[in-house]
């Protein structure tokens, strides 16, 4: 493995997606749980627990998309046009999610709030599922023509393996969101969040095991790299330890550590996904020669170099603001006159 | 309609709807910075309440901008895949830079600006507001750079890659400072300041007419008026520079702006008219002889290139471009007049009693919006038939795998969703404005029954 710019950008895009999944993952999860809250006050607590940060979290997706466009334009073009209907649905959900958060508490009418509650929750669930299904398809492989264009149909994307990855992603985000909520709330809301977290952990663990088995049995190319480099098995081990640690920390009431474990589990899962794909970015199910790799789908070395400079200047600033904002809004969420 | 037309209509619709919001964010951001600076300097609660009021409006506008902006980020890939493959090496960097340098800054500090009043000191809060404003300006910088590269490509070479041609970067700075970047960036930013200033003036004029919140309204009207007057005059300079640049870099577009077919000298400037493309003349028009030559070349006797210098398949549609361009320019002059009359009455001390002018201001908020939309329309339709000027035709940029049926369904979806969003936006904006800047008027938390 030579550390050329293409490899560097493969890693950096992975880092952006990890940042996105760890950060937006919890607010999508809070959204998935939203309708389970019984009172208006609890729903407002949930919304305001993510209120100041959800928008910044979503910027990780936007920047990840931009970076993909710049570094691997053929992947951006093939996947976004090939998964057209799925991406249009995702856009619709992201739109409704954004405006639901903004609009919901601006009017007192019960019908108004219920409508936006349902929009927010359904859009959060739908976005998590769609992102997972897209990931599942990329691992499973899609038919690609010699011109790099998607050669399948929308229905091909709804294969059982991709759906399983979709549901697993939803469960992962729901667990992550419940833990975040436990971290940010107190009293009755905190108790409820704990109960949700405990259930979500069980659900996620079962789906995680199922997905792992399905991957080993039906998508063996995802495990080739680990088979060839046994040291990488350590990653799978770390992933399992991080997941196993979550119920332990929750049991002892150490929400912050549970959240870190959950974040570590997400990072390890995406890293394993990356290791399994490398050096491919989209596998062609019909003919491996048509697969998009970090070489045949990339921009020129000059652009990758310029982008690296942009990333080296920009990302430390981004990490500084992200940390700063989370620091300013640290502690338990309370409703005040500025809240949603 | 075929898949290409549908993709174009969808792009025009989604970008047009999106473009209502970012200019308002940029312009209102400036008003917010000024208002909060007064609060920081004087500590008067009136300025604080007014800042918070503008911040609430800003939050609503920003949410709409985010919700509709993410569509744009994805749409290059979903509907314009061939274009994305062709330009990714150049265009993608600008888009990624926008995310890294602008969006993170904006969204991060927005949280403090909206929710952080009790969590940070007034100075840190002011700093956050400034950062939100800068973030919105940076976002304009990168996206206008990217769009300007489509208009006047520079700093690239064409390379054969995977069986097709693509543009590869040769100089990042030549891409960033391509021949039209600076002209177009200043034109867009000044247009955004006009949009924000006229929004502030509209709200303030409404309060003065209704005799509510008169003290903050007078302040807001003055701030709005100063920004509006300065920006409207600057827009004259920037608009002129842009037009001269278009004449130099995209002569076919300028010829379409002016309905100019033969390279005649001296070239007339039409004040208005109706272009008959078949007869190659402008009907029902009033024209000033030689003025176009003078404006574009600095000499009223020099010729200006006409559309006939270009093969028919290389010409943009003329009348729509002519009309949108002329309307934009007309609105530009109306905005200058409206703001100068305001300044004059302010100097005479009768501004706040001039009910007729105040009513004009209430509705004038739509004018800069219309000018911004018309300006984009003439810039983008005037670029046709190219998606990257002179290099790639629009029809060759579309996604090959997206069928007309898919494009039609998504277009219908966007029409319905955006109509709903626009109605809700106006409804909530109206409610916020009626509520006003007084803190005690803010809605209380609603304890609903168990859901």
mmCIF file of N, CA, C and O in Angstrom, chain B residues 355-423:
data_model
loop_
_atom_site.group_PDB
_atom_site.id
_atom_site.type_symbol
_atom_site.label_atom_id
_atom_site.label_comp_id
_atom_site.label_asym_id
_atom_site.label_seq_id
_atom_site.Cartn_x
_atom_site.Cartn_y
_atom_site.Cartn_z
ATOM 1 N N UNK B 355 -46.204 58.991 4.585
ATOM 2 C CA UNK B 355 -46.899 57.707 4.545
ATOM 3 C C UNK B 355 -46.837 57.049 3.168
ATOM 4 O O UNK B 355 -46.744 55.845 3.051
ATOM 5 N N UNK B 356 -46.877 57.868 2.124
ATOM 6 C CA UNK B 356 -46.864 57.275 0.792
ATOM 7 C C UNK B 356 -45.542 56.540 0.531
ATOM 8 O O UNK B 356 -45.512 55.426 0.036
ATOM 9 N N UNK B 357 -44.448 57.211 0.914
ATOM 10 C CA UNK B 357 -43.137 56.589 0.700
ATOM 11 C C UNK B 357 -43.003 55.341 1.579
ATOM 12 O O UNK B 357 -42.491 54.305 1.146
ATOM 13 N N UNK B 358 -43.518 55.429 2.821
ATOM 14 C CA UNK B 358 -43.423 54.266 3.716
ATOM 15 C C UNK B 358 -44.189 53.083 3.136
ATOM 16 O O UNK B 358 -43.724 51.943 3.181
ATOM 17 N N UNK B 359 -45.357 53.351 2.566
ATOM 18 C CA UNK B 359 -46.107 52.251 1.932
ATOM 19 C C UNK B 359 -45.334 51.665 0.756
ATOM 20 O O UNK B 359 -45.309 50.455 0.544
ATOM 21 N N UNK B 360 -44.674 52.555 -0.005
ATOM 22 C CA UNK B 360 -43.845 52.059 -1.102
ATOM 23 C C UNK B 360 -42.751 51.129 -0.558
ATOM 24 O O UNK B 360 -42.477 50.075 -1.134
ATOM 25 N N UNK B 361 -42.164 51.537 0.560
ATOM 26 C CA UNK B 361 -41.090 50.720 1.150
ATOM 27 C C UNK B 361 -41.609 49.358 1.603
ATOM 28 O O UNK B 361 -40.913 48.358 1.498
ATOM 29 N N UNK B 362 -42.832 49.334 2.145
ATOM 30 C CA UNK B 362 -43.387 48.058 2.604
ATOM 31 C C UNK B 362 -43.366 47.044 1.458
ATOM 32 O O UNK B 362 -42.977 45.886 1.639
ATOM 33 N N UNK B 363 -43.734 47.484 0.261
ATOM 34 C CA UNK B 363 -43.836 46.538 -0.861
ATOM 35 C C UNK B 363 -42.554 46.455 -1.692
ATOM 36 O O UNK B 363 -42.380 45.517 -2.462
ATOM 37 N N UNK B 364 -41.671 47.452 -1.508
ATOM 38 C CA UNK B 364 -40.445 47.465 -2.317
ATOM 39 C C UNK B 364 -39.538 46.286 -1.993
ATOM 40 O O UNK B 364 -38.600 46.009 -2.732
ATOM 41 N N UNK B 365 -39.815 45.579 -0.896
ATOM 42 C CA UNK B 365 -39.005 44.412 -0.537
ATOM 43 C C UNK B 365 -38.961 43.390 -1.679
ATOM 44 O O UNK B 365 -37.978 42.662 -1.842
ATOM 45 N N UNK B 366 -40.017 43.378 -2.503
ATOM 46 C CA UNK B 366 -40.054 42.404 -3.607
ATOM 47 C C UNK B 366 -39.116 42.795 -4.752
ATOM 48 O O UNK B 366 -38.726 41.940 -5.549
ATOM 49 N N UNK B 367 -38.744 44.084 -4.837
ATOM 50 C CA UNK B 367 -37.979 44.537 -6.010
ATOM 51 C C UNK B 367 -36.568 43.960 -6.084
ATOM 52 O O UNK B 367 -36.186 43.420 -7.126
ATOM 53 N N UNK B 368 -35.770 44.072 -5.004
ATOM 54 C CA UNK B 368 -34.436 43.468 -5.129
ATOM 55 C C UNK B 368 -34.509 41.958 -5.342
ATOM 56 O O UNK B 368 -33.677 41.390 -6.070
ATOM 57 N N UNK B 369 -35.506 41.317 -4.756
ATOM 58 C CA UNK B 369 -35.682 39.875 -4.993
ATOM 59 C C UNK B 369 -35.887 39.611 -6.479
ATOM 60 O O UNK B 369 -35.273 38.730 -7.064
ATOM 61 N N UNK B 370 -36.786 40.402 -7.068
ATOM 62 C CA UNK B 370 -37.072 40.222 -8.495
ATOM 63 C C UNK B 370 -35.815 40.490 -9.313
ATOM 64 O O UNK B 370 -35.495 39.739 -10.244
ATOM 65 N N UNK B 371 -35.069 41.539 -8.953
ATOM 66 C CA UNK B 371 -33.862 41.872 -9.722
ATOM 67 C C UNK B 371 -32.838 40.744 -9.612
ATOM 68 O O UNK B 371 -32.193 40.385 -10.597
ATOM 69 N N UNK B 372 -32.691 40.185 -8.394
ATOM 70 C CA UNK B 372 -31.735 39.086 -8.223
ATOM 71 C C UNK B 372 -32.120 37.881 -9.082
ATOM 72 O O UNK B 372 -31.270 37.259 -9.720
ATOM 73 N N UNK B 373 -33.418 37.565 -9.087
ATOM 74 C CA UNK B 373 -33.861 36.415 -9.877
ATOM 75 C C UNK B 373 -33.667 36.671 -11.370
ATOM 76 O O UNK B 373 -33.173 35.813 -12.100
ATOM 77 N N UNK B 374 -34.064 37.865 -11.808
ATOM 78 C CA UNK B 374 -33.958 38.187 -13.233
ATOM 79 C C UNK B 374 -32.498 38.225 -13.664
ATOM 80 O O UNK B 374 -32.145 37.798 -14.764
ATOM 81 N N UNK B 375 -31.652 38.721 -12.788
ATOM 82 C CA UNK B 375 -30.229 38.780 -13.101
ATOM 83 C C UNK B 375 -29.649 37.391 -13.297
ATOM 84 O O UNK B 375 -28.926 37.133 -14.269
ATOM 85 N N UNK B 376 -29.980 36.465 -12.390
ATOM 86 C CA UNK B 376 -29.498 35.087 -12.547
ATOM 87 C C UNK B 376 -30.025 34.480 -13.836
ATOM 88 O O UNK B 376 -29.310 33.821 -14.564
ATOM 89 N N UNK B 377 -31.314 34.752 -14.073
ATOM 90 C CA UNK B 377 -31.937 34.182 -15.271
ATOM 91 C C UNK B 377 -31.193 34.657 -16.518
ATOM 92 O O UNK B 377 -30.828 33.861 -17.386
ATOM 93 N N UNK B 378 -30.937 35.973 -16.609
ATOM 94 C CA UNK B 378 -30.283 36.460 -17.827
ATOM 95 C C UNK B 378 -28.840 35.964 -17.905
ATOM 96 O O UNK B 378 -28.349 35.660 -18.989
ATOM 97 N N UNK B 379 -28.168 35.833 -16.746
ATOM 98 C CA UNK B 379 -26.785 35.342 -16.761
ATOM 99 C C UNK B 379 -26.734 33.885 -17.210
ATOM 100 O O UNK B 379 -25.861 33.495 -17.988
ATOM 101 N N UNK B 380 -27.672 33.071 -16.728
ATOM 102 C CA UNK B 380 -27.614 31.634 -17.005
ATOM 103 C C UNK B 380 -28.224 31.284 -18.358
ATOM 104 O O UNK B 380 -27.699 30.429 -19.066
ATOM 105 N N UNK B 381 -29.343 31.912 -18.704
ATOM 106 C CA UNK B 381 -29.926 31.633 -20.019
ATOM 107 C C UNK B 381 -29.053 32.265 -21.096
ATOM 108 O O UNK B 381 -28.889 31.700 -22.183
ATOM 109 N N UNK B 382 -28.434 33.401 -20.773
ATOM 110 C CA UNK B 382 -27.528 34.046 -21.725
ATOM 111 C C UNK B 382 -26.289 33.215 -22.007
ATOM 112 O O UNK B 382 -25.615 33.423 -23.009
ATOM 113 N N UNK B 383 -25.969 32.288 -21.103
ATOM 114 C CA UNK B 383 -24.808 31.409 -21.280
ATOM 115 C C UNK B 383 -25.107 30.287 -22.279
ATOM 116 O O UNK B 383 -24.205 29.646 -22.803
ATOM 117 N N UNK B 384 -26.382 30.004 -22.478
ATOM 118 C CA UNK B 384 -26.780 28.902 -23.364
ATOM 119 C C UNK B 384 -26.228 29.125 -24.770
ATOM 120 O O UNK B 384 -26.001 30.269 -25.153
ATOM 121 N N UNK B 385 -26.026 28.102 -25.559
ATOM 122 C CA UNK B 385 -26.333 26.688 -25.306
ATOM 123 C C UNK B 385 -25.229 25.955 -24.544
ATOM 124 O O UNK B 385 -25.185 24.733 -24.588
ATOM 125 N N UNK B 386 -24.368 26.699 -23.869
ATOM 126 C CA UNK B 386 -23.236 26.078 -23.188
ATOM 127 C C UNK B 386 -23.541 25.873 -21.722
ATOM 128 O O UNK B 386 -24.124 26.743 -21.076
ATOM 129 N N UNK B 387 -23.088 24.747 -21.170
ATOM 130 C CA UNK B 387 -23.133 24.582 -19.711
ATOM 131 C C UNK B 387 -21.787 25.027 -19.157
ATOM 132 O O UNK B 387 -21.712 25.618 -18.088
ATOM 133 N N UNK B 388 -20.705 24.758 -19.911
ATOM 134 C CA UNK B 388 -19.413 25.386 -19.629
ATOM 135 C C UNK B 388 -19.053 26.130 -20.907
ATOM 136 O O UNK B 388 -18.892 25.524 -21.965
ATOM 137 N N UNK B 389 -18.957 27.451 -20.788
ATOM 138 C CA UNK B 389 -18.935 28.327 -21.955
ATOM 139 C C UNK B 389 -17.866 27.930 -22.971
ATOM 140 O O UNK B 389 -16.669 27.929 -22.665
ATOM 141 N N UNK B 390 -18.333 27.568 -24.152
ATOM 142 C CA UNK B 390 -17.410 27.245 -25.232
ATOM 143 C C UNK B 390 -16.814 25.845 -25.160
ATOM 144 O O UNK B 390 -16.145 25.418 -26.083
ATOM 145 N N UNK B 391 -17.041 25.126 -24.058
ATOM 146 C CA UNK B 391 -16.407 23.815 -23.885
ATOM 147 C C UNK B 391 -17.398 22.654 -23.904
ATOM 148 O O UNK B 391 -17.143 21.612 -24.502
ATOM 149 N N UNK B 392 -18.507 22.796 -23.212
ATOM 150 C CA UNK B 392 -19.457 21.693 -23.087
ATOM 151 C C UNK B 392 -20.860 22.245 -23.268
ATOM 152 O O UNK B 392 -21.231 23.230 -22.617
ATOM 153 N N UNK B 393 -21.617 21.576 -24.150
ATOM 154 C CA UNK B 393 -22.994 22.030 -24.363
ATOM 155 C C UNK B 393 -23.906 21.474 -23.273
ATOM 156 O O UNK B 393 -23.686 20.371 -22.780
ATOM 157 N N UNK B 394 -24.938 22.259 -22.963
ATOM 158 C CA UNK B 394 -25.859 21.872 -21.905
ATOM 159 C C UNK B 394 -26.447 20.488 -22.169
ATOM 160 O O UNK B 394 -26.560 19.664 -21.264
ATOM 161 N N UNK B 395 -26.796 20.221 -23.443
ATOM 162 C CA UNK B 395 -27.426 18.930 -23.745
ATOM 163 C C UNK B 395 -26.477 17.763 -23.518
ATOM 164 O O UNK B 395 -26.898 16.635 -23.333
ATOM 165 N N UNK B 396 -25.154 18.041 -23.520
ATOM 166 C CA UNK B 396 -24.183 16.969 -23.295
ATOM 167 C C UNK B 396 -23.818 16.804 -21.825
ATOM 168 O O UNK B 396 -22.996 15.961 -21.473
ATOM 169 N N UNK B 397 -24.409 17.645 -20.957
ATOM 170 C CA UNK B 397 -24.029 17.607 -19.544
ATOM 171 C C UNK B 397 -24.972 16.790 -18.692
ATOM 172 O O UNK B 397 -24.687 16.488 -17.536
ATOM 173 N N UNK B 398 -26.107 16.410 -19.269
ATOM 174 C CA UNK B 398 -27.183 15.807 -18.482
ATOM 175 C C UNK B 398 -26.852 14.350 -18.119
ATOM 176 O O UNK B 398 -26.031 13.710 -18.777
ATOM 177 N N UNK B 399 -27.468 13.835 -17.062
ATOM 178 C CA UNK B 399 -27.273 12.436 -16.665
ATOM 179 C C UNK B 399 -27.891 11.518 -17.701
ATOM 180 O O UNK B 399 -29.078 11.645 -18.020
ATOM 181 N N UNK B 400 -27.099 10.583 -18.209
ATOM 182 C CA UNK B 400 -27.623 9.700 -19.244
ATOM 183 C C UNK B 400 -28.570 8.634 -18.683
ATOM 184 O O UNK B 400 -29.421 8.134 -19.384
ATOM 185 N N UNK B 401 -28.379 8.273 -17.415
ATOM 186 C CA UNK B 401 -29.159 7.150 -16.886
ATOM 187 C C UNK B 401 -30.485 7.584 -16.266
ATOM 188 O O UNK B 401 -31.263 6.749 -15.846
ATOM 189 N N UNK B 402 -30.734 8.901 -16.195
ATOM 190 C CA UNK B 402 -31.990 9.356 -15.593
ATOM 191 C C UNK B 402 -33.024 9.514 -16.713
ATOM 192 O O UNK B 402 -32.801 10.264 -17.668
ATOM 193 N N UNK B 403 -34.145 8.805 -16.581
ATOM 194 C CA UNK B 403 -35.154 8.843 -17.642
ATOM 195 C C UNK B 403 -36.031 10.081 -17.501
ATOM 196 O O UNK B 403 -36.063 10.723 -16.452
ATOM 197 N N UNK B 404 -36.748 10.402 -18.584
ATOM 198 C CA UNK B 404 -37.665 11.544 -18.542
ATOM 199 C C UNK B 404 -38.724 11.337 -17.460
ATOM 200 O O UNK B 404 -39.124 12.276 -16.776
ATOM 201 N N UNK B 405 -39.165 10.090 -17.288
ATOM 202 C CA UNK B 405 -40.173 9.801 -16.263
ATOM 203 C C UNK B 405 -39.666 10.116 -14.864
ATOM 204 O O UNK B 405 -40.369 10.734 -14.066
ATOM 205 N N UNK B 406 -38.434 9.703 -14.597
ATOM 206 C CA UNK B 406 -37.852 9.991 -13.276
ATOM 207 C C UNK B 406 -37.720 11.495 -13.058
ATOM 208 O O UNK B 406 -38.039 12.010 -11.992
ATOM 209 N N UNK B 407 -37.238 12.178 -14.113
ATOM 210 C CA UNK B 407 -37.040 13.624 -13.985
ATOM 211 C C UNK B 407 -38.379 14.329 -13.792
ATOM 212 O O UNK B 407 -38.487 15.270 -12.999
ATOM 213 N N UNK B 408 -39.402 13.841 -14.496
ATOM 214 C CA UNK B 408 -40.723 14.473 -14.364
ATOM 215 C C UNK B 408 -41.266 14.267 -12.949
ATOM 216 O O UNK B 408 -41.788 15.201 -12.338
ATOM 217 N N UNK B 409 -41.134 13.050 -12.410
ATOM 218 C CA UNK B 409 -41.668 12.811 -11.056
ATOM 219 C C UNK B 409 -40.963 13.702 -10.049
ATOM 220 O O UNK B 409 -41.604 14.279 -9.162
ATOM 221 N N UNK B 410 -39.637 13.820 -10.150
ATOM 222 C CA UNK B 410 -38.950 14.634 -9.150
ATOM 223 C C UNK B 410 -39.312 16.110 -9.331
ATOM 224 O O UNK B 410 -39.452 16.834 -8.353
ATOM 225 N N UNK B 411 -39.505 16.518 -10.589
ATOM 226 C CA UNK B 411 -39.881 17.914 -10.822
ATOM 227 C C UNK B 411 -41.235 18.223 -10.188
ATOM 228 O O UNK B 411 -41.406 19.247 -9.508
ATOM 229 N N UNK B 412 -42.191 17.317 -10.383
ATOM 230 C CA UNK B 412 -43.524 17.519 -9.786
ATOM 231 C C UNK B 412 -43.403 17.580 -8.262
ATOM 232 O O UNK B 412 -43.986 18.438 -7.592
ATOM 233 N N UNK B 413 -42.588 16.694 -7.720
ATOM 234 C CA UNK B 413 -42.361 16.662 -6.275
ATOM 235 C C UNK B 413 -41.839 18.014 -5.785
ATOM 236 O O UNK B 413 -42.346 18.584 -4.803
ATOM 237 N N UNK B 414 -40.833 18.552 -6.486
ATOM 238 C CA UNK B 414 -40.252 19.828 -6.057
ATOM 239 C C UNK B 414 -41.264 20.962 -6.161
ATOM 240 O O UNK B 414 -41.321 21.827 -5.292
ATOM 241 N N UNK B 415 -42.068 20.952 -7.244
ATOM 242 C CA UNK B 415 -43.055 22.012 -7.395
ATOM 243 C C UNK B 415 -44.007 22.001 -6.201
ATOM 244 O O UNK B 415 -44.257 23.032 -5.564
ATOM 245 N N UNK B 416 -44.501 20.819 -5.860
ATOM 246 C CA UNK B 416 -45.474 20.719 -4.764
ATOM 247 C C UNK B 416 -44.829 21.107 -3.434
ATOM 248 O O UNK B 416 -45.373 21.914 -2.666
ATOM 249 N N UNK B 417 -43.664 20.534 -3.160
ATOM 250 C CA UNK B 417 -43.025 20.775 -1.865
ATOM 251 C C UNK B 417 -42.624 22.243 -1.730
ATOM 252 O O UNK B 417 -42.844 22.862 -0.683
ATOM 253 N N UNK B 418 -42.092 22.828 -2.804
ATOM 254 C CA UNK B 418 -41.649 24.220 -2.706
ATOM 255 C C UNK B 418 -42.827 25.179 -2.596
ATOM 256 O O UNK B 418 -42.722 26.206 -1.921
ATOM 257 N N UNK B 419 -43.940 24.845 -3.244
ATOM 258 C CA UNK B 419 -45.124 25.699 -3.098
ATOM 259 C C UNK B 419 -45.571 25.689 -1.637
ATOM 260 O O UNK B 419 -45.854 26.742 -1.042
ATOM 261 N N UNK B 420 -45.588 24.500 -1.043
ATOM 262 C CA UNK B 420 -45.978 24.379 0.361
ATOM 263 C C UNK B 420 -44.996 25.148 1.257
ATOM 264 O O UNK B 420 -45.403 25.918 2.141
ATOM 265 N N UNK B 421 -43.712 24.948 1.019
ATOM 266 C CA UNK B 421 -42.703 25.612 1.845
ATOM 267 C C UNK B 421 -42.803 27.130 1.730
ATOM 268 O O UNK B 421 -42.670 27.842 2.713
ATOM 269 N N UNK B 422 -43.044 27.612 0.493
ATOM 270 C CA UNK B 422 -43.104 29.052 0.314
ATOM 271 C C UNK B 422 -44.285 29.633 1.081
ATOM 272 O O UNK B 422 -44.153 30.645 1.774
ATOM 273 N N UNK B 423 -45.426 28.950 1.021
ATOM 274 C CA UNK B 423 -46.609 29.425 1.745
ATOM 275 C C UNK B 423 -46.322 29.440 3.246
ATOM 276 O O UNK B 423 -46.626 30.420 3.947
#
